[in-house]
PDB file of C-alpha atoms in Angstrom:
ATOM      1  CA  UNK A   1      58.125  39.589  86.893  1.00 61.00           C
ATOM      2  CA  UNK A   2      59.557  39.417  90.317  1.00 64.00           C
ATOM      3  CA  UNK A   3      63.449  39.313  88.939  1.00 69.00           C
ATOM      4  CA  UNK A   4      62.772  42.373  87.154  1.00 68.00           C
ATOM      5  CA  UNK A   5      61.160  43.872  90.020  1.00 66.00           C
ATOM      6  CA  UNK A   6      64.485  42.899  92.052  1.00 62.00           C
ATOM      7  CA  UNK A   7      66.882  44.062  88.921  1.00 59.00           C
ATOM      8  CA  UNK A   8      64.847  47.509  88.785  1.00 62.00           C
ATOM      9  CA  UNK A   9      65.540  47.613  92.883  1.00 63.00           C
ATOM     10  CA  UNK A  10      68.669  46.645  92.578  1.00 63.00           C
ATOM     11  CA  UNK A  11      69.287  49.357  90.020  1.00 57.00           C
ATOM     12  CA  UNK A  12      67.883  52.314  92.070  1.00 57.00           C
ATOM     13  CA  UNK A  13      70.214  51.481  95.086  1.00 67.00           C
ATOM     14  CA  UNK A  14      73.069  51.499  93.243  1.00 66.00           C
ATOM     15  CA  UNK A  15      72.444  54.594  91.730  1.00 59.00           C
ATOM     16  CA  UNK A  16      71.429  56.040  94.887  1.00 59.00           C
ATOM     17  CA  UNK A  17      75.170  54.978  95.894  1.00 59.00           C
ATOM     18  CA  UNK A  18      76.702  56.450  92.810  1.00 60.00           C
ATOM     19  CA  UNK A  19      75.542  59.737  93.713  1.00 67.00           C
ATOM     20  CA  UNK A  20      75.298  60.211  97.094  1.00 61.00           C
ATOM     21  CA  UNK A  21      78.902  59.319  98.392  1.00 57.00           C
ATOM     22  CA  UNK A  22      80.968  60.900  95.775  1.00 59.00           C
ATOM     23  CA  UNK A  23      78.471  63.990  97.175  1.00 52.00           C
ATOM     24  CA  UNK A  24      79.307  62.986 100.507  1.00 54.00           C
ATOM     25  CA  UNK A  25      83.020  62.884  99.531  1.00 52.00           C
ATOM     26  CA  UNK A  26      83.166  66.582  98.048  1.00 49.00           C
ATOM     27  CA  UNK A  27      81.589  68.073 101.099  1.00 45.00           C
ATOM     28  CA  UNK A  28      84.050  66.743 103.364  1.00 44.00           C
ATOM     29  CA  UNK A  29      86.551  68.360 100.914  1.00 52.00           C
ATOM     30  CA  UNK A  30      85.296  71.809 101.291  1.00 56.00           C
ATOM     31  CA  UNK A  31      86.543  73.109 104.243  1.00 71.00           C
ATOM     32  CA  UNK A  32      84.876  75.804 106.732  1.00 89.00           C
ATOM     33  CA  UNK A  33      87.151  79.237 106.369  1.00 92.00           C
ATOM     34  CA  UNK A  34      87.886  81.512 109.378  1.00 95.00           C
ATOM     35  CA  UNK A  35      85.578  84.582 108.551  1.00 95.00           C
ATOM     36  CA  UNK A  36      87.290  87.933 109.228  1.00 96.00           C
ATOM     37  CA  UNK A  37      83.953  90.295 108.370  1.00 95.00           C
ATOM     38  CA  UNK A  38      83.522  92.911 110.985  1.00 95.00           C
ATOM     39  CA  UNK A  39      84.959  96.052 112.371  1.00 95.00           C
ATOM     40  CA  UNK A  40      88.228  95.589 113.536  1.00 94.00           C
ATOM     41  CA  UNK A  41      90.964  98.616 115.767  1.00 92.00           C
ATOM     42  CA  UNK A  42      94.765  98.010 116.172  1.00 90.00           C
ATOM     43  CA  UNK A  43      96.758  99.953 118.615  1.00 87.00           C
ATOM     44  CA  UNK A  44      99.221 100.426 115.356  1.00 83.00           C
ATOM     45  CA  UNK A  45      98.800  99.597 112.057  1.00 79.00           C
ATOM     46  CA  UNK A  46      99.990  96.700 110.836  1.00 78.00           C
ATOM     47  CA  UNK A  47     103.116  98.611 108.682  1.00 75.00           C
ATOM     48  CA  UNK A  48     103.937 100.076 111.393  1.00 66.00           C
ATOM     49  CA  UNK A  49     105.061  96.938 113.891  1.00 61.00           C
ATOM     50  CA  UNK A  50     108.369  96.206 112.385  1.00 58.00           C
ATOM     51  CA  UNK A  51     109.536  99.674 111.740  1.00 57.00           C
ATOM     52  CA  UNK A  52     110.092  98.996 107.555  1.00 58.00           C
ATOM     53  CA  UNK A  53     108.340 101.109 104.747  1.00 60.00           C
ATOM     54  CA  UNK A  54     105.795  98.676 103.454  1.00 63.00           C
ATOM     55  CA  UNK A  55     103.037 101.062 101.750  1.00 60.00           C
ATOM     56  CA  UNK A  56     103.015 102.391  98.568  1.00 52.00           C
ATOM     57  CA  UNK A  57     100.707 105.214  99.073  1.00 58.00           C
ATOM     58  CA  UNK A  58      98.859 107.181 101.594  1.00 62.00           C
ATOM     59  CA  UNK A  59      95.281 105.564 101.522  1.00 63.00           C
ATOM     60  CA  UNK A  60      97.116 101.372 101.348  1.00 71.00           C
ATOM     61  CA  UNK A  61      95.129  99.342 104.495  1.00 76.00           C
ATOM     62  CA  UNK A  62      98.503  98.579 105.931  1.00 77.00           C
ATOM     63  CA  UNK A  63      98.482 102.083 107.054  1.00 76.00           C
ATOM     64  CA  UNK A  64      95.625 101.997 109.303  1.00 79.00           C
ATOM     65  CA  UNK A  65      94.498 101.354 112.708  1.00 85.00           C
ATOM     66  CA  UNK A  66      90.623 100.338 111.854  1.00 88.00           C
ATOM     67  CA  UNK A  67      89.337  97.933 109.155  1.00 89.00           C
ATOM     68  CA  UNK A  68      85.639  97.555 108.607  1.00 93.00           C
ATOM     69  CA  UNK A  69      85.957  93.928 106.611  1.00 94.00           C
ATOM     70  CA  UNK A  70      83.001  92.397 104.522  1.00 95.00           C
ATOM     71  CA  UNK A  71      84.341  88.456 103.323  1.00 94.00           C
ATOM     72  CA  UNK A  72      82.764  87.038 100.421  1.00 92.00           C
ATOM     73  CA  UNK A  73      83.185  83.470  98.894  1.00 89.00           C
ATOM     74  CA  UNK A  74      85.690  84.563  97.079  1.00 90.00           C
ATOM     75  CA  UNK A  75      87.050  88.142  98.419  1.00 91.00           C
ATOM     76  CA  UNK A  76      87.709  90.542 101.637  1.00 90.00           C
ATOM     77  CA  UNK A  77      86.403  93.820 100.796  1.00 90.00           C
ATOM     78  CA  UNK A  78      88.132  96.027 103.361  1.00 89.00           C
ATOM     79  CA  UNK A  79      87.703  99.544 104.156  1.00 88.00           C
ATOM     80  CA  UNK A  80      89.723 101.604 105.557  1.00 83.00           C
ATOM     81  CA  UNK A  81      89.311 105.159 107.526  1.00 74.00           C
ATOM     82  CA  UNK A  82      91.369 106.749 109.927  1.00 62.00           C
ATOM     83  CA  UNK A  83      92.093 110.574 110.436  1.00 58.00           C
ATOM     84  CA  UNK A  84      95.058 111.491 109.269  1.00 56.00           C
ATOM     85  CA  UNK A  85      97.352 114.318 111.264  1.00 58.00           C
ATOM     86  CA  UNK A  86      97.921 115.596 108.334  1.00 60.00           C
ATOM     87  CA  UNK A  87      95.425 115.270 105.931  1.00 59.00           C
ATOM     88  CA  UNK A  88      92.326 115.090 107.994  1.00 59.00           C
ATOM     89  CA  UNK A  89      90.112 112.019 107.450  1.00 62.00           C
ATOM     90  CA  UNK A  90      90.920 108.982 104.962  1.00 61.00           C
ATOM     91  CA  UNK A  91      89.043 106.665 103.643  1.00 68.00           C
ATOM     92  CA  UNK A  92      90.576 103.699 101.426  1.00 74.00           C
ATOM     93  CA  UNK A  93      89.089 100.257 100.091  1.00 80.00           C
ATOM     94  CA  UNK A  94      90.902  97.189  99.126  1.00 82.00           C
ATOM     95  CA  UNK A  95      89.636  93.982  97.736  1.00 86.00           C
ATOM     96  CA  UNK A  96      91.497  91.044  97.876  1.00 86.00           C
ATOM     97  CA  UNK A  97      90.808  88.159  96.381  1.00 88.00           C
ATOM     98  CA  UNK A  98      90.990  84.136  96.714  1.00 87.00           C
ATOM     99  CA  UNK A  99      91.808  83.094  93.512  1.00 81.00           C
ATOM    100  CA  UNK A 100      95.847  82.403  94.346  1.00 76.00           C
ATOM    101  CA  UNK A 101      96.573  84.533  90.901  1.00 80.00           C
ATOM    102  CA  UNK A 102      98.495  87.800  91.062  1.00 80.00           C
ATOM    103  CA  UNK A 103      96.556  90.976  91.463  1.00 74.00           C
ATOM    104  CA  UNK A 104      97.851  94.354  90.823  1.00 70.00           C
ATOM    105  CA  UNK A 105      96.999  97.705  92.437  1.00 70.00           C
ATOM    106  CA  UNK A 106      98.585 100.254  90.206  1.00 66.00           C
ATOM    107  CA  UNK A 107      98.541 103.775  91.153  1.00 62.00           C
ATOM    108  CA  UNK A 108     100.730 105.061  88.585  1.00 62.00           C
ATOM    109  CA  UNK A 109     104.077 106.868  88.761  1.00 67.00           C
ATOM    110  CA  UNK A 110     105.745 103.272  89.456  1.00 69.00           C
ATOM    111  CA  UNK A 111     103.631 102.994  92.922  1.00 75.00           C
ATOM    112  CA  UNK A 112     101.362  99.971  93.898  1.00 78.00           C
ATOM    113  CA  UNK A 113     101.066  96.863  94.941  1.00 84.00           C
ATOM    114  CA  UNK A 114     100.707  93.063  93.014  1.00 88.00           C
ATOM    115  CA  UNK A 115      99.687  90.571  95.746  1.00 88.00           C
ATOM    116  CA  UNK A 116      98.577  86.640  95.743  1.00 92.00           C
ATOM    117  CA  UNK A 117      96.123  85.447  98.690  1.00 92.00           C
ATOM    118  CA  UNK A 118      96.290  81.490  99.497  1.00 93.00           C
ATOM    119  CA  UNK A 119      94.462  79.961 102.292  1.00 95.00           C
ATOM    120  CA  UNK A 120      95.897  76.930 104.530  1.00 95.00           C
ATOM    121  CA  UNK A 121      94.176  73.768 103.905  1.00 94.00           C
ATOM    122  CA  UNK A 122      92.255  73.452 106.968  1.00 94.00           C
ATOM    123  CA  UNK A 123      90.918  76.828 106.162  1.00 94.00           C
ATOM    124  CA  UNK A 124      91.929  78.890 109.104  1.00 96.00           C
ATOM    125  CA  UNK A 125      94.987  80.932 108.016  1.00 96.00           C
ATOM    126  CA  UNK A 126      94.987  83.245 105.001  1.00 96.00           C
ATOM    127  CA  UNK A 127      98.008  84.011 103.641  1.00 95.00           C
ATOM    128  CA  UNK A 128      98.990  87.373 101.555  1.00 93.00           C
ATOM    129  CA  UNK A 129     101.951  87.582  99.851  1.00 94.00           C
ATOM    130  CA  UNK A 130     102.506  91.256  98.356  1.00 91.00           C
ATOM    131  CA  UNK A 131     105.601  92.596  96.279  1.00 89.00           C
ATOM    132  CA  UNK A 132     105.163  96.584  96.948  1.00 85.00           C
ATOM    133  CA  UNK A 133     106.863  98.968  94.138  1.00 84.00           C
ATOM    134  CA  UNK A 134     107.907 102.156  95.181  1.00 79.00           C
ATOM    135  CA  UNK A 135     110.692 105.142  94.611  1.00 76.00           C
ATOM    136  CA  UNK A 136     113.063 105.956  96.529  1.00 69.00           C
ATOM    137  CA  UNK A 137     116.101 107.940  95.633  1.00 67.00           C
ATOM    138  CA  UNK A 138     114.650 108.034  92.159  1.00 77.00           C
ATOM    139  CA  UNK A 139     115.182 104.472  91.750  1.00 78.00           C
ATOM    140  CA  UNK A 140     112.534 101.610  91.822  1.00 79.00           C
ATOM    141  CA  UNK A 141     112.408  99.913  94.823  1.00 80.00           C
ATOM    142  CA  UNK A 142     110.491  96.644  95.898  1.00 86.00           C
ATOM    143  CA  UNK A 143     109.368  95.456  99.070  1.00 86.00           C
ATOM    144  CA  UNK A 144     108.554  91.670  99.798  1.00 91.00           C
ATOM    145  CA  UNK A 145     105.660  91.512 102.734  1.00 91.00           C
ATOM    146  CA  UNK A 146     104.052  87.736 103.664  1.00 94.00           C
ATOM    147  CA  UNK A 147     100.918  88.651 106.025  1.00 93.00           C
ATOM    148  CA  UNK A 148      99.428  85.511 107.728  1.00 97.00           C
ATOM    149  CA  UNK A 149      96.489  86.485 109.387  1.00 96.00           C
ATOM    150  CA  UNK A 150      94.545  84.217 112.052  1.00 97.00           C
ATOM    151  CA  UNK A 151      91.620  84.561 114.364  1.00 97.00           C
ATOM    152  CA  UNK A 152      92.434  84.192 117.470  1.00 96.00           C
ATOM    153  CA  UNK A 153      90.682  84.771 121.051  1.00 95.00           C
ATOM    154  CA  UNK A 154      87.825  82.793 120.127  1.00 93.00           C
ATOM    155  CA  UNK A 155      86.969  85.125 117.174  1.00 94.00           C
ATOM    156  CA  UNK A 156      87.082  87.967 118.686  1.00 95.00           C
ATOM    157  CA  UNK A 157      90.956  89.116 117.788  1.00 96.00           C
ATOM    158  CA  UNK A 158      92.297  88.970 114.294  1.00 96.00           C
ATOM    159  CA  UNK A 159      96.361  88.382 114.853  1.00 96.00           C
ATOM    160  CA  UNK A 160      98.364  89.591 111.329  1.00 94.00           C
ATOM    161  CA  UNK A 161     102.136  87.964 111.548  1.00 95.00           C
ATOM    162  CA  UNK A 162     103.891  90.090 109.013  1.00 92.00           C
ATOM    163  CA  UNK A 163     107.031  89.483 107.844  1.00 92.00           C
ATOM    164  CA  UNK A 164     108.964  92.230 105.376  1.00 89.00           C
ATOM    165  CA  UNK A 165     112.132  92.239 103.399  1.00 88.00           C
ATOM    166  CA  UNK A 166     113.583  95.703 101.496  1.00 83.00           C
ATOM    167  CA  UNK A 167     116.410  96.735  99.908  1.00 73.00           C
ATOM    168  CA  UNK A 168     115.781 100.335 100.285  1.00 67.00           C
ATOM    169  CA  UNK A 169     118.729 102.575 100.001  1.00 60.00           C
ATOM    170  CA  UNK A 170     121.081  99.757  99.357  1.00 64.00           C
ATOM    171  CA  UNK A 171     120.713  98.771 102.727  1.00 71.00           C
ATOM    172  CA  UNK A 172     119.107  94.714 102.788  1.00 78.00           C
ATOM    173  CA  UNK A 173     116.702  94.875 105.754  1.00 81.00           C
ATOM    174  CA  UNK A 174     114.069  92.171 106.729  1.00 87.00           C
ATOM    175  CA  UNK A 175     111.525  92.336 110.148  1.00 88.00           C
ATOM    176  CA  UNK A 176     109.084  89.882 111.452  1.00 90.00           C
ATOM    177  CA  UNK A 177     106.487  91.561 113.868  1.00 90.00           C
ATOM    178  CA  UNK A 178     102.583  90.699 114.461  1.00 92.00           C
ATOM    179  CA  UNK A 179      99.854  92.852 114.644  1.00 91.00           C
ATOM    180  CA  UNK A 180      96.447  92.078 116.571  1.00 94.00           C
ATOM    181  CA  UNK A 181      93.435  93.474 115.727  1.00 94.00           C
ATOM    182  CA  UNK A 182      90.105  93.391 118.251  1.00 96.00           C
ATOM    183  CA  UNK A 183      86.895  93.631 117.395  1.00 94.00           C
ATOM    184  CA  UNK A 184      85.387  96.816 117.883  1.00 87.00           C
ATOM    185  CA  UNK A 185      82.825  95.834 120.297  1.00 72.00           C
ATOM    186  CA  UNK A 186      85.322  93.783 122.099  1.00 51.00           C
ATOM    187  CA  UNK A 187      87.719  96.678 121.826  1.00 46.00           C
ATOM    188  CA  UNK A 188      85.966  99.266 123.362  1.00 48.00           C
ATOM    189  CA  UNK A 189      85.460  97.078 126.824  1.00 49.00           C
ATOM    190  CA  UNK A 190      89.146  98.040 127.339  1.00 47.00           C
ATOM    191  CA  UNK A 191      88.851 101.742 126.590  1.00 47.00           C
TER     192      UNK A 191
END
């Protein structure tokens, strides 16, 4: 009675052990991401840093001086809305997603975007890597843009290293620039 009493015990512990550290082992795995939600305002937008066409149309985020960003597990919702000198006020929304397959924003007329989002393994760096389709000249052009974005500042900035390669008018031109966005609140205490 006693050896199965110590068998039974026995039993228990291991199977306490069975599932607690391979548990154990898959938190450890998942990894805290930087989380970009907020409101966020740019002295320029972030196409606008290295002087190269990098927008397909007039309401793409890259355009824009304010983001208002909501992060999900698995997406950035961002939302865009500046006025426009020309058009008066603009509103846009993007979503990008985490799943490291290719999404495509098509707005017709060979304009848009198709765009891949990976994150570094320790979680703090997202990485977008866009092909933008456009026309210029009547012919179809392409522009290759890799935005890294970081938090930086202890949270409070959001710094977007951009780098962008064309071939626009036969000319092969590639720029590098970053772009650093504050948070609103934080923003305004320098106004």
């Amino acid at each position: 009675m006693k050896n199965k009493r110590n068998v039974l015990y026995s039993l228990v512990i291991m199977l306490v052990g069975v599932i607690y550290f391979p548990v154990k082992a898959q938190q450890k795995k998942d990894t805290h991401r930087a989380n970009f939600s907020g409101e966020w305002k740019a002295k320029e937008s972030i196409s606008m840093g290295g002087n190269i066409v990098c927008t397909y149309v007039e309401g793409d985020r890259m355009l824009y001086k304010t983001m208002k960003i909501a992060q999900q597990a698995n997406f950035l919702n961002i939302q865009v809305s500046d006025p426009s000198p020309r058009y008066g006020p603009a509103t846009s929304q993007e979503k990008i997603i985490f799943n490291s397959k290719a999404s495509d924003i098509d707005r017709g007329h060979s304009f848009g975007k198709k765009y891949t989002v990976n994150w570094s393994d320790d979680g703090q760096t997202m990485t977008v890597n866009s092909i933008v389709r456009l026309v210029a000249a009547q012919k179809p052009a392409f522009i290759y843009v890799t935005e890294v974005w970081k938090l930086i500042n202890n949270g409070n900035s959001i710094a977007v290293q951009t780098n962008a390669r064309s071939g626009l008018l036969g000319r092969d031109r590639e720029r590098s620039w970053t772009t650093v966005f504050e948070k609103a609140s934080w923003y305004s205490k320098f106004l």
